[in-house]
XYZ file of C-alpha atoms in Angstrom:
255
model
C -19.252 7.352 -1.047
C -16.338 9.349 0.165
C -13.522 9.798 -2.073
C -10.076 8.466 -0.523
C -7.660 9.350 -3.405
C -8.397 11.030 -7.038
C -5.241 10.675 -9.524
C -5.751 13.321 -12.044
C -4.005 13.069 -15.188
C -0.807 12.352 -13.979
C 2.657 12.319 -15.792
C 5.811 11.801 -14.570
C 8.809 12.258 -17.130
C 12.620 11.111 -16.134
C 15.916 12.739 -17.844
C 16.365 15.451 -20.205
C 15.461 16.742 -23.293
C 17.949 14.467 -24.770
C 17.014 11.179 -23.739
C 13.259 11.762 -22.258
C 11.634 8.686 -20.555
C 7.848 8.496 -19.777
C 6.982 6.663 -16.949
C 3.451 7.708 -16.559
C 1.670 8.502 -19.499
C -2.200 10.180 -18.421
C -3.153 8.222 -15.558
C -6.841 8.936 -13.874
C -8.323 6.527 -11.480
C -10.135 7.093 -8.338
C -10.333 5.306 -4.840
C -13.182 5.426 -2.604
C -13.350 5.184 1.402
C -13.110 1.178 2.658
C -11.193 -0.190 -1.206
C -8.714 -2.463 -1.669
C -7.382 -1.812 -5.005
C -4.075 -3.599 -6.967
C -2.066 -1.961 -8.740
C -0.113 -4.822 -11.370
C 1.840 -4.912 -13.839
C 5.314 -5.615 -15.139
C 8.656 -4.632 -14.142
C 9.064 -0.860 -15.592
C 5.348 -0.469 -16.600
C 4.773 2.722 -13.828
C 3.325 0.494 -10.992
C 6.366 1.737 -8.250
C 6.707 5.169 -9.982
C 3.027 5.484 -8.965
C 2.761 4.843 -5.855
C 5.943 6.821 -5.473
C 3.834 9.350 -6.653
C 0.966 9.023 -4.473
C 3.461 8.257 -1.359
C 4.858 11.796 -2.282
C 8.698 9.925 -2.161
C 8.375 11.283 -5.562
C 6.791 14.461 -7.857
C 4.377 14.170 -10.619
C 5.710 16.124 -13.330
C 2.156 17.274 -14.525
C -1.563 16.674 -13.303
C -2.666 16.299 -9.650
C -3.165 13.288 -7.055
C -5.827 14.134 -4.153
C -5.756 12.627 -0.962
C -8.910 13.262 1.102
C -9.733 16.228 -1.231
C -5.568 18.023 -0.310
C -3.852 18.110 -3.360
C -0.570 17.046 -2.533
C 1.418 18.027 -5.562
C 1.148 21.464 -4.106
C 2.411 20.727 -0.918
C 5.802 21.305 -0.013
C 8.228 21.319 3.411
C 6.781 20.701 6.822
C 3.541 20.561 5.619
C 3.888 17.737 3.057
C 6.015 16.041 6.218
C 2.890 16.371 8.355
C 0.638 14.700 5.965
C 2.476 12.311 4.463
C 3.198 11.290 9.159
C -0.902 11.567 9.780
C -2.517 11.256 6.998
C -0.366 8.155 4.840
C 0.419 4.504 6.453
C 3.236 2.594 4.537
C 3.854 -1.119 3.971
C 7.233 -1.841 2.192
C 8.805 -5.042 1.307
C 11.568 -5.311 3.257
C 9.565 -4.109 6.423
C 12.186 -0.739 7.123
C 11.952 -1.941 10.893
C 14.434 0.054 13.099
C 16.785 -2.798 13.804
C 17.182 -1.778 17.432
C 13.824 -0.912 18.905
C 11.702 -3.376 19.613
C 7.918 -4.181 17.506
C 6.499 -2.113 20.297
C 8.689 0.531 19.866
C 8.634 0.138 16.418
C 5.141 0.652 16.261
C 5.335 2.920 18.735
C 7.203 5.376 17.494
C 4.808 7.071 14.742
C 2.935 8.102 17.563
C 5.350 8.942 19.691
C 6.493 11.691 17.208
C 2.942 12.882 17.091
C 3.235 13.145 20.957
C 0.538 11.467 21.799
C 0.253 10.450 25.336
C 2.192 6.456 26.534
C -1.339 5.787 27.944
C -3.271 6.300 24.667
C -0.377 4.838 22.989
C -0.139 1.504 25.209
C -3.721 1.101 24.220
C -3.357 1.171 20.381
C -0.665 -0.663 20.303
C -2.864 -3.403 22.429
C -5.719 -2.994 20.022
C -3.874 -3.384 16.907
C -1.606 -5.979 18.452
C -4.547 -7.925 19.006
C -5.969 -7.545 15.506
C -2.682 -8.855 13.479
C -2.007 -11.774 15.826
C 1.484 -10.286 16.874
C 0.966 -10.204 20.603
C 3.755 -12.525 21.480
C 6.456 -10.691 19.583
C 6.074 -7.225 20.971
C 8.808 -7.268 23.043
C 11.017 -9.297 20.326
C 13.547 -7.330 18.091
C 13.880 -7.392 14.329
C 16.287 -10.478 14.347
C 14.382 -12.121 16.463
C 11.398 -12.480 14.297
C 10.075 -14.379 11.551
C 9.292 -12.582 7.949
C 5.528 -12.689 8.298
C 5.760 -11.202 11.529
C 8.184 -8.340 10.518
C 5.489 -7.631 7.860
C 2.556 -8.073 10.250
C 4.824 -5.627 12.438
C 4.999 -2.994 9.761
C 1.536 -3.389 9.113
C 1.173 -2.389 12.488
C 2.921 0.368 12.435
C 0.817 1.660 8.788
C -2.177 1.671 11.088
C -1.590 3.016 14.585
C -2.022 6.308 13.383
C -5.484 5.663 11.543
C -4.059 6.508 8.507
C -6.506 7.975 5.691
C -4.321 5.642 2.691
C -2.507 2.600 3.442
C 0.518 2.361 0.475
C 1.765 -1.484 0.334
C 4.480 -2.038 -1.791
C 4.907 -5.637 -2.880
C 3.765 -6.502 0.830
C 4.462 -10.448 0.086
C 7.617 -9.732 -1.880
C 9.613 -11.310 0.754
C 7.750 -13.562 2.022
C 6.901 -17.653 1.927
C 3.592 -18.228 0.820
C 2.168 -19.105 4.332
C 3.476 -15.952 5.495
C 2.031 -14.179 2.378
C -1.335 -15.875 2.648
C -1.720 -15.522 6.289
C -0.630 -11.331 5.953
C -3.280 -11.204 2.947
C -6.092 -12.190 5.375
C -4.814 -9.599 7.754
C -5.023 -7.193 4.763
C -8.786 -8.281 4.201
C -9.789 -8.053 8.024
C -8.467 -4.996 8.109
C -10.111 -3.570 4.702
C -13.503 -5.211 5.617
C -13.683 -5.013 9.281
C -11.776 -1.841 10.201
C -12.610 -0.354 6.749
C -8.787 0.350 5.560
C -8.394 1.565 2.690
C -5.709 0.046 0.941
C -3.193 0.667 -2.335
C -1.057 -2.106 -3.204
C 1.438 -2.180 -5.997
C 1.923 -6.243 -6.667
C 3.565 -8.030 -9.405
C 1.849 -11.358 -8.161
C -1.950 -12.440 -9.422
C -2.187 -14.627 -6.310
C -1.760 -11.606 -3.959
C -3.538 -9.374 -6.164
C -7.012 -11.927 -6.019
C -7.137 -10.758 -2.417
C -8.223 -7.008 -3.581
C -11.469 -5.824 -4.330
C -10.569 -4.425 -7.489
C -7.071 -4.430 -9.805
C -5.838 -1.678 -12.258
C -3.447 -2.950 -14.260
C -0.526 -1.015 -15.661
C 1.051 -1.428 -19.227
C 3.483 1.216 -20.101
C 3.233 3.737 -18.105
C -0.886 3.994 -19.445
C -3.914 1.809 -17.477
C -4.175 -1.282 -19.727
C -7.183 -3.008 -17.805
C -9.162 -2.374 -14.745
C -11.027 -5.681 -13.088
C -13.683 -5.414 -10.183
C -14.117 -8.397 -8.043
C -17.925 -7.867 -7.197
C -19.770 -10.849 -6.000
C -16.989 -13.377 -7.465
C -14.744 -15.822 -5.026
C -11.245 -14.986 -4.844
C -10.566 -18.075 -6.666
C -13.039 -17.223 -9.486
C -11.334 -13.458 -9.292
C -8.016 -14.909 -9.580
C -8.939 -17.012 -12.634
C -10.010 -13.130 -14.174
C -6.636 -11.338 -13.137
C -4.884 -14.081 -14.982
C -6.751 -13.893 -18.291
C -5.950 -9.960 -18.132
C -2.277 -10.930 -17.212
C -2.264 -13.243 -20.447
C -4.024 -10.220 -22.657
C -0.912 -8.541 -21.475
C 1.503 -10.709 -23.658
C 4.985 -10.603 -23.670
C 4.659 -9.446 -19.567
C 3.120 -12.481 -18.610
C 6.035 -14.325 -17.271
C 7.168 -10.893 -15.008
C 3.396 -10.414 -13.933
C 2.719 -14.006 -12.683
């Protein structure tokens, strides 16, 4: 199976000598081609300073992180720009729409930049319109639109560009949960049918049952690791919150 992303002994240290904080203490995991994998855990265990990491919005202070066999903690400049444009697809919370484009531009515009050609363009934007259910809103603006299809927008925009990683970051944060459940079945189409491969950081067991596999995060180490194999989501769920109950005093910030 081809291997999408290899984290290799990671560390990332913040501050000084003086008052040292570890927010990633020896992390290894892998991710192969066509995964959905979770990242959980509570608020300051690692989970965002990971996927920082692996977004390259921030530097590992020791070890490597491999994204189609590039290591990019040796990139630097406009070459870790022109990876992180063709080869990374992000999903954030609060959607980072431009306010005054509209969804098609919106999604438009990371392969604009790429100059590819307004035919070619037109066409993707069709396709993947299509696929998230978010024909009727691509002429709408930002302010125009509903939360779920902001997100289903910038979900969009993650995967024009055929992206080797999609990085979510609490993708239902900000959402209702018909929103969140309807954007979680776009997640799965696109994992199963289009063969995404997908790393979301969640804080949320319900979102996190929609994954093929969870890695929970405790301290800055990997507590737990869960693979959903031939369970239902319901029967996975039932799993993630046993783990999140192992986890103890971070149950009520996990759930």
């Amino acid at each position: 199976m081809e291997q999408i992303l290899k984290i290799d002994h990671i560390e990332k240290y913040y501050g000084n000598k003086s008052n040292l904080t570890k927010a990633i203490d020896n992390i290894s995991f892998d991710v192969n081609k066509g995964e959905f994998v979770a990242i959980m855990g509570a608020s300051g265990s690692g989970k965002t300073t990971l996927l920082n990491c692996v977004s390259t919005i921030d530097r590992v202070t020791s070890g490597h992180i491999y994204v189609g066999g590039t290591d990019i903690t040796k990139m630097k400049g406009n070459a870790l720009n022109k990876f992180r444009r063709e080869q990374l697809g992000f999903i954030f919370q609060d959607f980072n729409l431009l306010d005054t484009l509209t969804a098609y531009e919106n999604i438009a515009l990371a392969l604009s930049i790429q100059n590819v050609p307004a035919k070619v363009i037109d066409e993707r934007i069709k396709t993947v319109a299509a696929q998230l259910g978010i024909e009727e809103v691509l002429k709408k603006y930002p302010y125009q639109m509903s939360g779920g299809q902001k997100q289903r927008v910038a979900s969009a925009r993650a995967i024009i560009t055929n992206p080797k990683l999609i990085l979510a970051d609490e993708p239902t944060g900000a959402l209702d949960s018909k929103s969140a459940k309807m954007l979680l079945e776009r997640f799965t189409y696109l994992n199963q049918e289009l063969e995404a491969t997908i790393l979301m950081v969640t804080h949320d067991s319900f979102t996190a049952s929609y994954a093929s596999r969870v890695i929970f995060i405790k301290d800055g180490k990997v507590f737990h690791e869960l693979n959903r194999g031939e369970n239902t989501r319901k029967q996975f769920f039932d799993k993630i919150i046993d783990v999140v109950t192992l986890l103890g005093g971070d149950v009520s910030d996990a759930l």
